[in-house]
Each structure stands twice: as structure tokens, then as C-alpha cells.
Amino acid sequence: ERLSYADLDARANRLAHYLIGQGVDRNSLVGVATERSVALVVALYAIQKAGAAYVPVDPDHPRARQQQVLTDAGMDLLLTHDAVIESLPAPAGLSVINLDQLDLADQPASIPDVGIHPEQRAYVIYTSGSTGKPKGVANTHAALFNRLKWMQAAYELGEDDTVLQKTPYSFDVSVWEFFWPLMVGARLVVAQPGDHRDPARLVDQIQRESVTTVHFVPSMLSAFMTQDDLTGCDTLRRVICSGEALPKDLQDETLRRLPRATLYNLYGPTEAAIDVTHWTCGQDDRSTRTTVPIGRPIANLQIHVLDDRLNPQPVGVPGELYIGGAGLAQGYHGQPDLTAERFVPSPFANGERLYRSGDLARWCRDGTLEYLGRLDHQIKLRGLRIELGEIEAVLRESAGVMDAVVIARNDQLIGYVQGTGIETDALKASLKNHLPDYMVPAHLMVLERFPLSANGKLNRKALPAPEMDTVGYEAPQTDIEQTLSRLWQEVLGVERVGRQDNFFALGGHSLLGVTLVHRIRKALHRTLPLSVLFESGSLAGLADVLQSIPADEAPPLRVHDRGQLAPQSFAQQRLWFLAQLEPESSAYHLPGGLDLQGRLNE
């Protein structure tokens, strides 16, 4: 479906007038539970036009999680559509509007006459909470407008640009994806539901729609870089990263493989409007860094690195990162005590607040910020913020569990429980009923007692590594099964994989699935949709699916004009460099290298 600006405006205006007729005003919260679609875009704009704030209710989250959001938010009504309405656990008394069944023909297409104060809420997005329940962060129009105006001034999106909207709308990055392009006359392309997990489909959509601007969390950018051919992505001009630390080698690979694009690294918590610092990649020649700087504050934001007494830390000394200025959220919806705990009075300006991020950072000599990790048990896993305490709280409520602890190791969550009569399969099933899939530990272990340090505290480093159990091992039989078994071993880092083993039970997740699909294409010459991996279950089941998929045809040869130079590969560049050092040598192996800083006396 394709809409002009006039079509979108008219549809959003009609829905906004309807919402106003239902009693929606500047104090209202309107829930949205839809799959990614044009209807979703219309709904978000209509809610803003009606003067209300929107609350995402993610259809991909389990019912218990949806119910917590629906109950806690106290929303005035809920907008949804046919695709998800039957699965929603809407509380009694909540007005649920099915957009697919709503006739708005009699509503005016004119802009509603609604005054919006800058300090009104624009949206409330729920994030992981350490108490066992998600917490809603309320952000204002003023904070959001400041963020979007800065982004336009910094990155200059134009009418010939196309932005790909692929981030789940329960994640705050989606806010700029939805609203920035349509503020400046650019084109918005909304990815199909589920496509944000599949790099091959993203490559196809970027090429088909001539996308110029796209966002990735670094772990998904890494998966995107597994694609052999990115020549179809040469329309990209801006690749924006945020959500987790960006490794320098990933930065370098992206700049090399997408030479026409500029790579930006942004940082910001949900408690401020999307992002608070920015960095343009490739302008840092200090190769000793293993991660990319998070840069400097955006317009009208202040960043402080403080000790535990709120004293500024000197350059190079780690401290907690505090955020102040125009981007701060109102606070946590319905939780004044938690708001007061995290949004503290500023010691630098009377009447202003600072947000305690819980992130560890330090100033560098060049005035940039370096992100160093977390000060608490909150983590970022594949770009998603997770309070480990929320998972632990759900585990402790399970039958037979006396205590629980969750750690993150090797990009996986591992849960440990102490108690009696505990069945890990039942425990994992219970977790899936209460938490999104990305918060369910890949491994659960039952311990008689937790290891303690000399002072009686939990010794997290002494927790045992998970046991990779392959009970009932059945050896792979066919050639495809044997190849798959080898690939699973490589991707998952396990010693043995049998016919009945499950990829996700052995610790796999969607991004490792992307890697596996890529290796399957290389080893077996078959292109496998990522969704099939989720549906196939066992190794034997996946082998049966692959057996029915015809082998990929060899790609056509590309004719190259002899009058043009083909771009050199890294190996060719390396050989040229060696040839300059030792012209008579036939060596082609580079055993080591030195990175030199400062002026070089050749």
C-alpha cells in the first residue's frame, strides 16, 4: 500500500477526529497493538493529532507481558486490527477499537483544532523493570521535538531520501523512524512484519525501494554484514547505530563494504528522548580503541561523568553517566518514588534534574565520551535493554524455587535456580508465558546451593557453565544432516549435535540463526528463510525442509568493462603493500602488524 502525504494526512485526521469524539484529550493514553503496517503509521499520527500520547503494546510479547502493560498504563482506549485482536488480553472495561472494522467516512479530513503544550506526553514506552514488572517511561513533545530537530540539522534528510522503518515500535528508536522523515518531506518505507530479523530480506528491500537511511543495533548490523553481496545497498547514505556498544572492527567493515554511506554511532536511554550523544564514524584515528566513541552531546543536552558524590570525574577517569537538559523524560508512569530515585536534582543548575543512567563512561582528551558498560545488573543484549532482576523475580515466583539468579555470558542469558522438585522444561515454559522471548534464558540450571564469597555474598564468577545436554543422542544420517550437524557445532560452540536436537534448546537465538542460514547457503547452496529455522524444530526436521528446497542457481557472470579498474580486495591491497616493502619477495602472508600514531618519519 502506498500513500501520498495528502492521503496519510486525511486518514490520520479522520481517525484523530474519531478519537476526540471518544473523549480523547491531552491527558489521554491510547494503546496501540498492531503489526507493522500502514495502519500503524496512521494510528500513531492520529493519536498525536488528537493531542494524546501513544502506548505500544507489542503483539510479539507474551500475553502476561501485554496484560501488565495494558493494566499498568491505565489507557483510555486501545487501537488494534484483525491480525492480533483475538490474542489480546484486554482488561474488562477497556474500549478496544478494531481499525480494520472502523468506518471513518463521515469524519472530517481537516486538521483537528487541538492545542499541544510542549510538556505534554507524546508517548509512553515500557522497558524492563528490576521489580519483575515493566516500567513505563513518559516522554514529552518538547524532548522529542528537540531530538528530531537536532537530527535534521545534523543529518539533513531531504525530499529525495527514503527511510526504512524496521524497528519494533515498542523500542524507542522507532519513534524517529516514524516521525523524522515525514517532518521534512522524505519517504517512509515500512518493512513487512518479521523482516527486521532477516538480513537477506532487508538487502532486497533496500535495493527495491532505493533506501538511503536505515538503523541497526550493532548485533544486527553484524548479521547484516554476513551477506555476501551488498552491491544492491549502494543507495544507502546514512547507517545509524545505537542500542549497544559498536565494536571498532564492525565499524571498519561497514565503512569498507558500504563506502557510499556515512556510519553514525548514537547513545541514549529510553529515559531521554531516544538519543543524547552522537558520533560520526571514521573520523577517529586512534586505533587502540576496540569500541567506537559515543561522541558528544546533541543539541540542548548536557552530559556529566560523576563519582558517587556527584563530583565531576577528571578526563580518563570512569564514572557514572548523568544526563541533563531538554531531552529528559517526565519520569516513570505512575511511579513517583522510582522517578525521584533516578531523576535527581542537578548540583549544577537550580531547579533542573539529571537522570542517573547507571552506565559507566569516561571523557577522552578530545572531548568525546567512551562507553564502558553498566554499574548494575541491567544489560543490553542484541540491542534490547534487560533488567536481570525482572527475570529473577519471575523465576522466584515459580513453584519450588527458593532463589534465582540470571547472568549474561557469551551473548546468552543463563538462569540458575535453587530449590526442590524443579523441572527446567516446565520452568522455561512458565517464563515464556510471562516474558518476551529475548528475556528467556537459553539455559536453566538447578543448583543445590549458590556459590558464596568469603563475606557471604553471591560469587557470580563461580557459577558453573551450563551443561550442553544432548540426552537421547541420535547420530546424523544423511549427508545434509551431517553437514547441518557440523554447522550447528560451529555456530553454537557445542561438541555434538544429534538428529533430534533443537537449535534454540542448545543456546541458539535469532542472530545466531542468521549466521546459520548464511552458512547453510554457502555449504549446501540452498537459500533458507529464517522463519523456517524457527518452525522446523529438530535438526532432522530442518534437513527434511532443506531436502525439498532446490539448489540455488549459479549467479550470472557480471561483465566488467576492461577500461575500468575493479575495486581492490583487502587481500590485493595487502599484497601490494608487501610488494612495496620487498619487491623481490613472493610472500603473501602478513604475520603481524603495527598501528603507528602521530607524524611518521618514513
C-alpha atoms as one frame of an Amber mdcrd trajectory, in Angstrom:
protein
   0.000   0.000   0.000   1.364   3.431  -0.950   0.071   6.717   0.435   0.772
  10.282  -0.602   1.248  12.930   2.081  -2.299  14.119   1.391  -3.719  10.598
   1.770  -1.856   9.976   5.022  -2.864  13.362   6.424  -6.542  12.855   5.584
  -6.639   9.337   7.073  -4.840  10.438  10.242  -7.128  13.486  10.587 -10.278
  11.375  10.283  -9.052   8.934  12.922  -7.996  11.844  15.163 -11.485  13.379
  14.943 -12.959   9.991  15.841 -10.667   9.680  18.860 -11.606  13.169  20.041
 -15.239  12.149  19.718 -14.493   9.211  22.022 -13.253  11.614  24.703  -9.525
  11.505  23.946  -7.688  14.675  25.027  -4.265  15.909  26.138  -4.326  13.769
  29.293  -5.215  10.567  27.472  -3.095   7.491  26.844  -4.074   5.491  23.760
  -2.747   1.968  23.404  -1.660   0.635  20.011  -1.455  -3.104  19.354  -0.876
  -3.758  15.666   1.613  -5.442  13.423   3.919  -3.207  11.394   1.659  -1.714
   8.726   0.343   1.477   7.147  -2.486   1.315   9.701   0.124   1.578  12.460
   1.608   4.748  10.947  -1.855   6.297  10.571  -2.713   5.425  14.185   0.450
   6.985  15.621  -0.080  10.236  13.722  -3.780  10.332  14.602  -3.050   9.975
  18.307  -0.611  12.899  18.154  -3.106  14.990  16.179  -5.732  14.279  18.843
  -3.343  15.634  21.474  -2.874  12.293  23.275   0.133  10.049  23.891   0.522
   6.558  22.470   1.477   3.399  24.358   2.885   0.473  22.324   1.532  -2.982
  23.185   3.825  -5.326  21.258   1.924  -8.211  19.585   5.119 -10.304  19.724
   5.257 -10.169  23.525   3.594 -12.923  25.618   0.070 -12.352  26.924   1.241
 -11.874  30.506   3.574  -9.073  29.432   0.852  -7.445  27.324  -1.543  -7.684
  30.249   0.940  -5.945  32.560   1.267  -3.023  30.137  -2.477  -2.810  29.488
  -3.241  -2.819  33.215  -0.420  -0.579  34.420  -0.840   2.153  31.793  -4.482
   2.870  32.607  -5.056   3.754  28.959  -8.287   5.325  27.752  -8.732   3.023
  24.767  -6.815   0.550  22.626  -6.385   0.619  18.840  -5.789  -2.729  17.159
  -6.704  -4.678  13.998  -7.822  -8.079  12.745  -4.329  -9.621  12.766  -3.931
  -9.517  16.557  -7.250  -8.578  18.182  -8.197 -12.130  19.173  -4.949 -12.691
  21.075  -5.015  -9.518  23.174  -5.733  -9.882  26.926  -7.645  -6.597  27.142
  -8.869  -5.923  30.716 -12.583  -5.546  31.348 -13.848  -2.042  30.735 -11.160
  -1.046  28.257 -12.606   0.203  24.960 -10.971  -1.763  22.103 -11.205  -0.273
  18.600 -10.638  -2.536  15.574  -9.175  -0.262  12.900  -9.986  -2.778  10.142
 -13.692  -2.607  11.005 -13.866   1.141  11.645 -15.799   3.285   9.156 -14.455
   6.844   9.243 -16.108   8.124   6.056 -18.246  10.624   7.969 -15.286  12.102
   9.877 -13.770  15.383   8.612 -10.430  15.220   6.796  -9.390  18.619   8.156
  -6.696  19.074  10.818  -8.238  18.920  14.316  -8.075  22.181  16.256  -6.041
  20.857  19.168  -3.510  22.840  21.182  -0.483  20.836  22.320   1.694  22.057
  25.177   5.418  21.225  24.876   5.399  19.441  28.235   2.554  17.112  27.280
   3.332  13.427  26.948   3.964  12.281  23.373   4.448   8.577  24.111   4.901
   6.092  26.963   7.209   3.160  26.188   7.583   0.264  28.604  11.032  -1.126
  29.374  12.323  -3.962  31.526  11.965  -3.341  35.282  14.042  -4.800  38.125
  10.949  -5.373  40.303   9.615  -8.062  37.984   7.266  -5.781  36.080   7.969
  -3.494  33.110   8.014   0.236  33.780   6.566   2.920  31.507   8.736   5.891
  30.530   6.779   9.028  29.594   8.488  11.369  27.111   7.247  14.847  26.169
   6.690  16.666  22.894   9.420  19.171  23.838  12.008  16.430  24.374  11.030
  14.599  21.192  10.930  17.773  19.092  14.394  18.778  20.310  15.734  15.373
  19.333  14.166  15.386  15.857  15.196  18.972  15.111  18.782  18.130  16.073
  18.723  15.031  13.844  17.570  17.026  10.844  20.182  19.721  11.415  22.921
  17.092  11.789  21.978  14.631   9.022  19.954  16.793   6.573  17.316  14.399
   5.314  15.821  15.634   2.030  12.825  15.023  -0.205  14.822  12.535  -2.281
  15.590  10.370   0.775  13.902   7.131   1.799  13.939   5.898   5.421  13.327
   2.223   6.191  11.150   1.725   9.279  12.032  -1.689  10.686  12.480  -1.254
  14.449   9.703  -2.754  16.640   7.589   0.159  17.820   7.989  -0.896  21.455
  11.631   0.212  21.074  12.188   3.988  21.149  14.403   4.087  18.041  11.175
   3.527  16.084   9.978   6.995  17.164  12.444   8.844  14.926  11.928   6.300
  12.148   8.195   7.096  12.089   8.293  10.868  12.597  11.583  12.300  11.269
  11.168  11.526   7.540   7.593  12.824   7.340   8.558  16.092   9.063  10.824
  17.034   6.150   9.127  15.641   3.042  11.112  12.404   2.777   9.698   8.958
   2.015   8.926   6.348   4.659   9.064   2.642   3.782   7.596   0.290   6.382
   9.156  -3.184   6.448   6.906  -6.237   6.498   6.328  -7.843   9.940   9.316
 -10.008  10.835  11.580  -8.697   8.072  13.712  -6.774  10.593  15.171 -10.136
  11.664  16.113 -11.309   8.161  19.187  -9.632   6.581  18.516 -11.121   3.141
  15.039  -9.563   3.028  16.425  -6.250   4.247  19.009  -6.242   1.452  16.229
  -6.919  -1.044  14.016  -4.158   0.342  16.848  -1.617   0.487  17.574  -2.306
  -3.180  13.935  -2.448  -4.308  12.920   0.792  -2.573  16.249   2.670  -3.004
  16.532   3.173   0.756  19.009   5.870   1.789  18.691   5.766   5.590  18.498
   2.773   7.931  19.060   1.938  11.593  20.745  -1.148  13.031  21.626  -2.257
  16.515  25.276  -3.362  16.191  24.498  -7.067  16.636  22.010  -6.905  13.752
  24.469  -4.855  11.686  26.965  -7.679  12.233  24.398 -10.171  10.956  23.656
  -7.869   8.008  27.363  -7.886   7.158  27.262 -11.684   6.734  25.516 -11.136
   3.398  27.911 -11.921   0.560  26.660  -9.274  -1.842  25.797  -5.777  -0.623
  26.112  -4.098  -4.017  22.327  -3.650  -4.054  22.686  -1.430  -0.971  24.728
   1.262  -2.714  21.796   3.694  -2.318  22.480   3.850   1.433  23.764   7.241
   2.566  23.196   7.011   6.324  23.604   3.919   8.517  22.685   4.781  12.090
  23.700   2.545  15.000  22.521   2.608  18.607  21.290   0.290  21.321  24.589
  -1.305  22.325  28.343  -0.760  22.042  29.616  -0.642  18.452  32.835  -2.690
  18.030  35.554  -0.964  16.035  36.093  -3.914  13.687  32.391  -3.850  12.792
  32.643  -0.106  12.170  35.632  -0.651   9.888  33.963  -3.480   7.958  30.788
  -1.422   7.451  32.694   1.588   6.160  34.655  -0.664   3.798  31.674  -2.594
   2.417  29.280   0.381   2.234  31.703   3.069   1.023  28.963   5.491  -0.056
  27.294   5.512   3.369  28.224   7.501   6.458  28.056   5.480   9.668  26.786
   7.193  12.838  27.004   5.865  16.395  24.360   7.196  18.815  23.725   6.586
  22.509  20.719   7.191  24.726  18.382   5.522  27.227  14.590   5.405  26.966
  14.525   7.868  29.894  15.622  10.601  27.487  14.105  11.184  24.074  15.794
   8.422  22.070  19.459   9.568  21.900  21.615  12.025  23.841  25.085  11.714
  22.241  26.328  11.243  18.694  29.493  10.306  16.804  30.344  10.199  13.104
  32.394   7.062  12.487  35.654   7.058  10.593  36.972  10.343  11.953  38.879
   8.700  14.813  42.408   7.551  14.003  43.165   6.157  17.457  43.277   2.518
  16.510  43.946   1.339  20.075  40.217   1.613  20.785  38.247  -1.608  20.473
  34.866   0.143  20.593  33.655   3.292  18.898  33.134   6.503  20.945  29.580
   7.540  21.754  30.715  11.049  20.948  29.396  14.348  22.242  26.010  15.617
  23.495  23.329  16.507  20.966  21.787  19.987  20.948  20.434  21.266  24.292
  21.588  18.174  26.215  24.267  18.052  28.912  26.332  15.001  29.822  28.188
  14.646  33.129  30.528  11.867  34.280  30.312  11.910  38.087  31.526   9.983
  41.107  29.186   8.697  43.826  29.148  12.156  45.452  28.131  13.860  42.192
  31.584  15.357  41.671  32.802  15.561  38.055  35.421  12.973  37.182  38.675
  14.077  35.504  39.398  13.190  31.893  40.145   9.490  31.578  38.620   8.503
  34.945  35.474   6.317  34.794  32.275   7.442  36.459  28.508   7.206  36.178
  26.985   8.979  33.182  24.316  11.558  34.106  22.065  13.264  31.554  20.502
  16.723  31.777  18.768  19.198  29.518  15.903  19.322  27.048  15.743  15.604
  26.283  14.805  14.241  29.712  11.633  12.216  30.141   8.903  13.252  32.571
   9.667  10.096  34.527   8.149   6.690  35.145   4.404   6.498  34.598   2.614
   6.080  37.923   5.869   5.512  39.863   6.848   8.761  41.639   9.273   7.053
  44.048  11.232   5.403  41.234  11.175   8.687  39.303  12.651  10.534  42.290
  15.329   7.863  42.695  16.548   8.018  39.087  15.830  11.678  38.198  17.793
  13.637  40.811  18.216  17.387  41.428  21.118  18.806  39.433  24.018  20.167
  41.519  24.928  22.411  38.572  21.651  24.292  37.932  18.882  25.163  40.383
  15.505  23.655  39.559  16.845  21.246  36.948  17.175  17.463  37.014  19.730
  14.870  35.986  18.972  11.296  35.004  21.224   8.674  36.597  21.817   6.333
  33.677  23.609   3.521  35.531  26.106   3.488  32.643  29.853   3.688  33.188
  31.702   6.145  30.940  34.722   8.409  30.780  35.765  11.554  28.971  38.585
  11.302  26.457  41.159  14.020  25.854  39.491  15.017  22.587  36.219  15.790
  24.380  34.416  12.612  23.331  32.759  10.043  25.560  33.702   6.390  25.793
  31.066   3.900  26.975  32.473   1.314  29.414  29.477  -0.814  30.459  26.952
  -0.982  33.288  27.228  -0.299  37.009  24.338  -2.623  37.908  22.765  -5.863
  36.683  20.994  -4.266  33.762  22.375  -5.383  30.397  21.972  -4.740  26.709
  21.532  -7.986  24.770  21.299  -7.712  20.978  20.200  -4.077  21.375  17.433
  -4.743  23.921  17.573  -3.445  27.472  17.057  -6.171  30.054  16.838  -5.901
  33.826  18.118  -9.257  35.045  16.162  -8.643  38.245  12.900  -8.856  36.288
  13.744 -12.377  35.094  14.896 -13.358  38.578  11.641 -12.083  40.088   9.568
 -14.224  37.702  11.750 -17.275  38.472  11.323 -16.801  42.246   7.540 -16.865
  41.847   7.711 -20.337  40.253   6.834 -23.473  42.209   9.720 -24.978  44.174
  12.155 -22.108  43.543  13.761 -20.684  46.692  16.195 -18.321  44.994  17.245
 -17.396  41.483  19.992 -15.526  39.690  20.464 -14.734  35.997  23.738 -13.818
  34.322  24.744 -12.917  30.780  27.624 -14.839  29.243  28.731 -15.080  25.612
  25.697 -13.135  24.352  23.339 -15.551  26.147  21.250 -15.447  29.308  21.853
 -18.257  31.802  19.472 -18.807  34.710  20.342 -20.564  37.966  17.691 -21.634
  40.491  17.900 -23.110  43.966  15.052 -25.237  45.267  13.341 -28.624  45.193
  11.256 -30.547  42.667  12.118 -28.178  39.833  11.748 -29.265  36.205  13.654
 -26.929  33.915  11.387 -27.558  30.899   8.311 -26.539  32.875  10.192 -23.575
  34.297  11.203 -22.364  30.836   7.616 -22.776  29.594   6.432 -20.644  32.512
   8.973 -17.947  31.670   7.754 -17.844  28.068   4.255 -17.121  29.374   5.484
 -14.048  31.241   8.472 -12.644  29.376   9.377 -11.796  25.760  11.483 -14.486
  24.066  14.643 -12.393  24.229  14.395 -12.394  28.062  14.017 -16.178  28.440
  17.407 -17.711  29.417  18.911 -20.036  26.840  19.953 -22.346  29.688  18.443
 -23.059  33.112  20.408 -24.899  35.797  19.213 -26.199  39.170  21.843 -25.911
  41.928  21.693 -27.322  45.450  23.208 -24.077  46.703  24.654 -20.937  45.172
  28.435 -20.347  45.472  29.274 -17.656  48.016  32.290 -15.444  48.518  34.220
 -15.194  51.795  31.896 -12.429  53.019  28.792 -14.494  52.288  27.734 -12.749
  49.071  26.848 -14.499  45.823  30.003 -15.300  43.850  28.785 -14.850  40.286
  32.141 -15.820  38.793  31.923 -19.222  40.479  28.578 -20.135  38.907  29.105
 -23.233  36.738  28.969 -23.116  32.965  25.734 -24.541  31.504  25.693 -28.199
  30.602  25.034 -28.709  26.898  22.787 -31.729  27.294  22.200 -33.945  24.291
  20.301 -36.731  26.054  18.973 -39.339  23.668  21.682 -38.603  21.132  20.912
 -39.918  17.682  23.691 -39.588  15.120  23.001 -37.632  11.891  22.368 -39.962
   8.968  22.112 -38.265   5.571  24.729 -36.009   4.011  22.564 -32.962   4.681
  22.105 -33.942   8.340  25.839 -34.443   8.776  26.580 -31.073   7.184  23.953
 -29.386   9.348  25.378 -31.035  12.453  28.822 -29.633  11.658  27.414 -26.148
  11.025  25.425 -26.193  14.279  28.566 -27.196  16.183  30.478 -24.268  14.676
  27.752 -21.679  15.236  26.681 -22.822  18.722  30.120 -23.841  20.005  28.975
 -27.309  21.110  30.812 -30.612  20.748  27.984 -32.799  19.463  24.627 -32.287
  17.728  22.169 -35.114  17.138  19.220 -35.569  14.796  16.621 -34.702  17.433
  18.430 -31.721  18.957  16.785 -28.309  18.769  18.795 -25.276  17.658  17.278
 -22.963  20.268  17.393 -25.524  23.091  21.156 -25.718  22.533  21.503 -21.990
  23.078  20.662 -20.596  19.658  18.860 -17.312  19.118  17.695 -15.273  16.145
  21.043 -13.624  15.379  22.906 -16.935  15.578  20.119 -18.219  13.331  21.045
 -15.545  10.780  24.646 -16.785  10.868  23.487 -20.385  10.446  21.261 -19.549
   7.462  24.202 -17.776   5.838  26.478 -20.800   6.334  23.814 -23.172   5.056
  23.608 -21.139   1.863  27.383 -21.393   1.431  27.710 -25.096   2.316  24.526
 -26.530   0.770  23.730 -23.904  -1.885  20.174 -23.531  -0.623  18.513 -20.310
   0.489  16.536 -20.868   3.673  14.095 -18.266   5.089  14.936 -17.551   8.721
  11.352 -18.307   9.736  11.813 -21.953   8.673  14.516 -22.357  11.312  12.044
 -21.291  13.997   9.393 -23.684  12.707  11.441 -26.795  11.888  12.234 -27.895
  15.452  14.905 -30.577  15.225  17.989 -30.927  13.068  16.288 -33.798  11.244
  13.243 -31.619  10.594  15.394 -28.842   9.174  17.201 -31.367   6.968  13.850
 -32.560   5.563  12.938 -28.963   4.693  16.295 -28.377   3.018  15.927 -31.589
   1.040  12.751 -30.183  -0.531  14.371 -26.843  -1.473  16.021 -26.809  -4.906
  19.686 -25.836  -5.028  20.386 -22.181  -5.819  21.207 -21.375  -9.398  24.706
 -20.082 -10.023  24.653 -16.266 -10.187  25.078 -14.850 -13.685  28.532 -13.631
 -14.626  28.891  -9.875 -14.443  30.543  -8.297 -17.482  33.260  -5.823 -16.498
  34.471  -3.024 -18.746  38.190  -3.553 -19.327  38.615   0.187 -19.442  37.628
   0.482 -15.774  39.581  -0.568 -12.717  37.818  -3.030 -10.459  37.991  -2.148
  -6.738  40.794  -3.963  -4.941  40.013  -6.568  -2.346  41.683  -6.367   1.048
  43.960  -9.257   0.035  45.075  -7.357  -3.080  45.788  -4.249  -1.041  47.831
  -6.320   1.387  49.834  -7.931  -1.440  50.546  -4.503  -2.956  51.770  -3.257
   0.408  54.123  -6.237   0.828  55.378  -5.760  -2.709  56.414  -2.186  -1.876
  58.359  -3.379   1.157  60.068  -6.351  -0.539  59.689  -6.153  -4.337  61.601
  -9.390  -4.946  59.683 -11.453  -2.385  56.885 -13.871  -3.264  55.441 -13.744
   0.239  51.694 -13.209   0.557  51.169 -13.870   4.258  51.095 -10.972   6.741
  52.027 -12.484  10.141  51.507  -9.311  12.146  51.120  -5.567  12.040  51.759
  -2.369  13.951  49.458   0.632  14.183  51.501   3.845  14.267  50.147   7.049
  15.791  51.337  10.612  15.229  53.532  12.012  12.480  55.508   9.287  10.701
  59.152   9.791   9.757  59.329   7.435   6.810
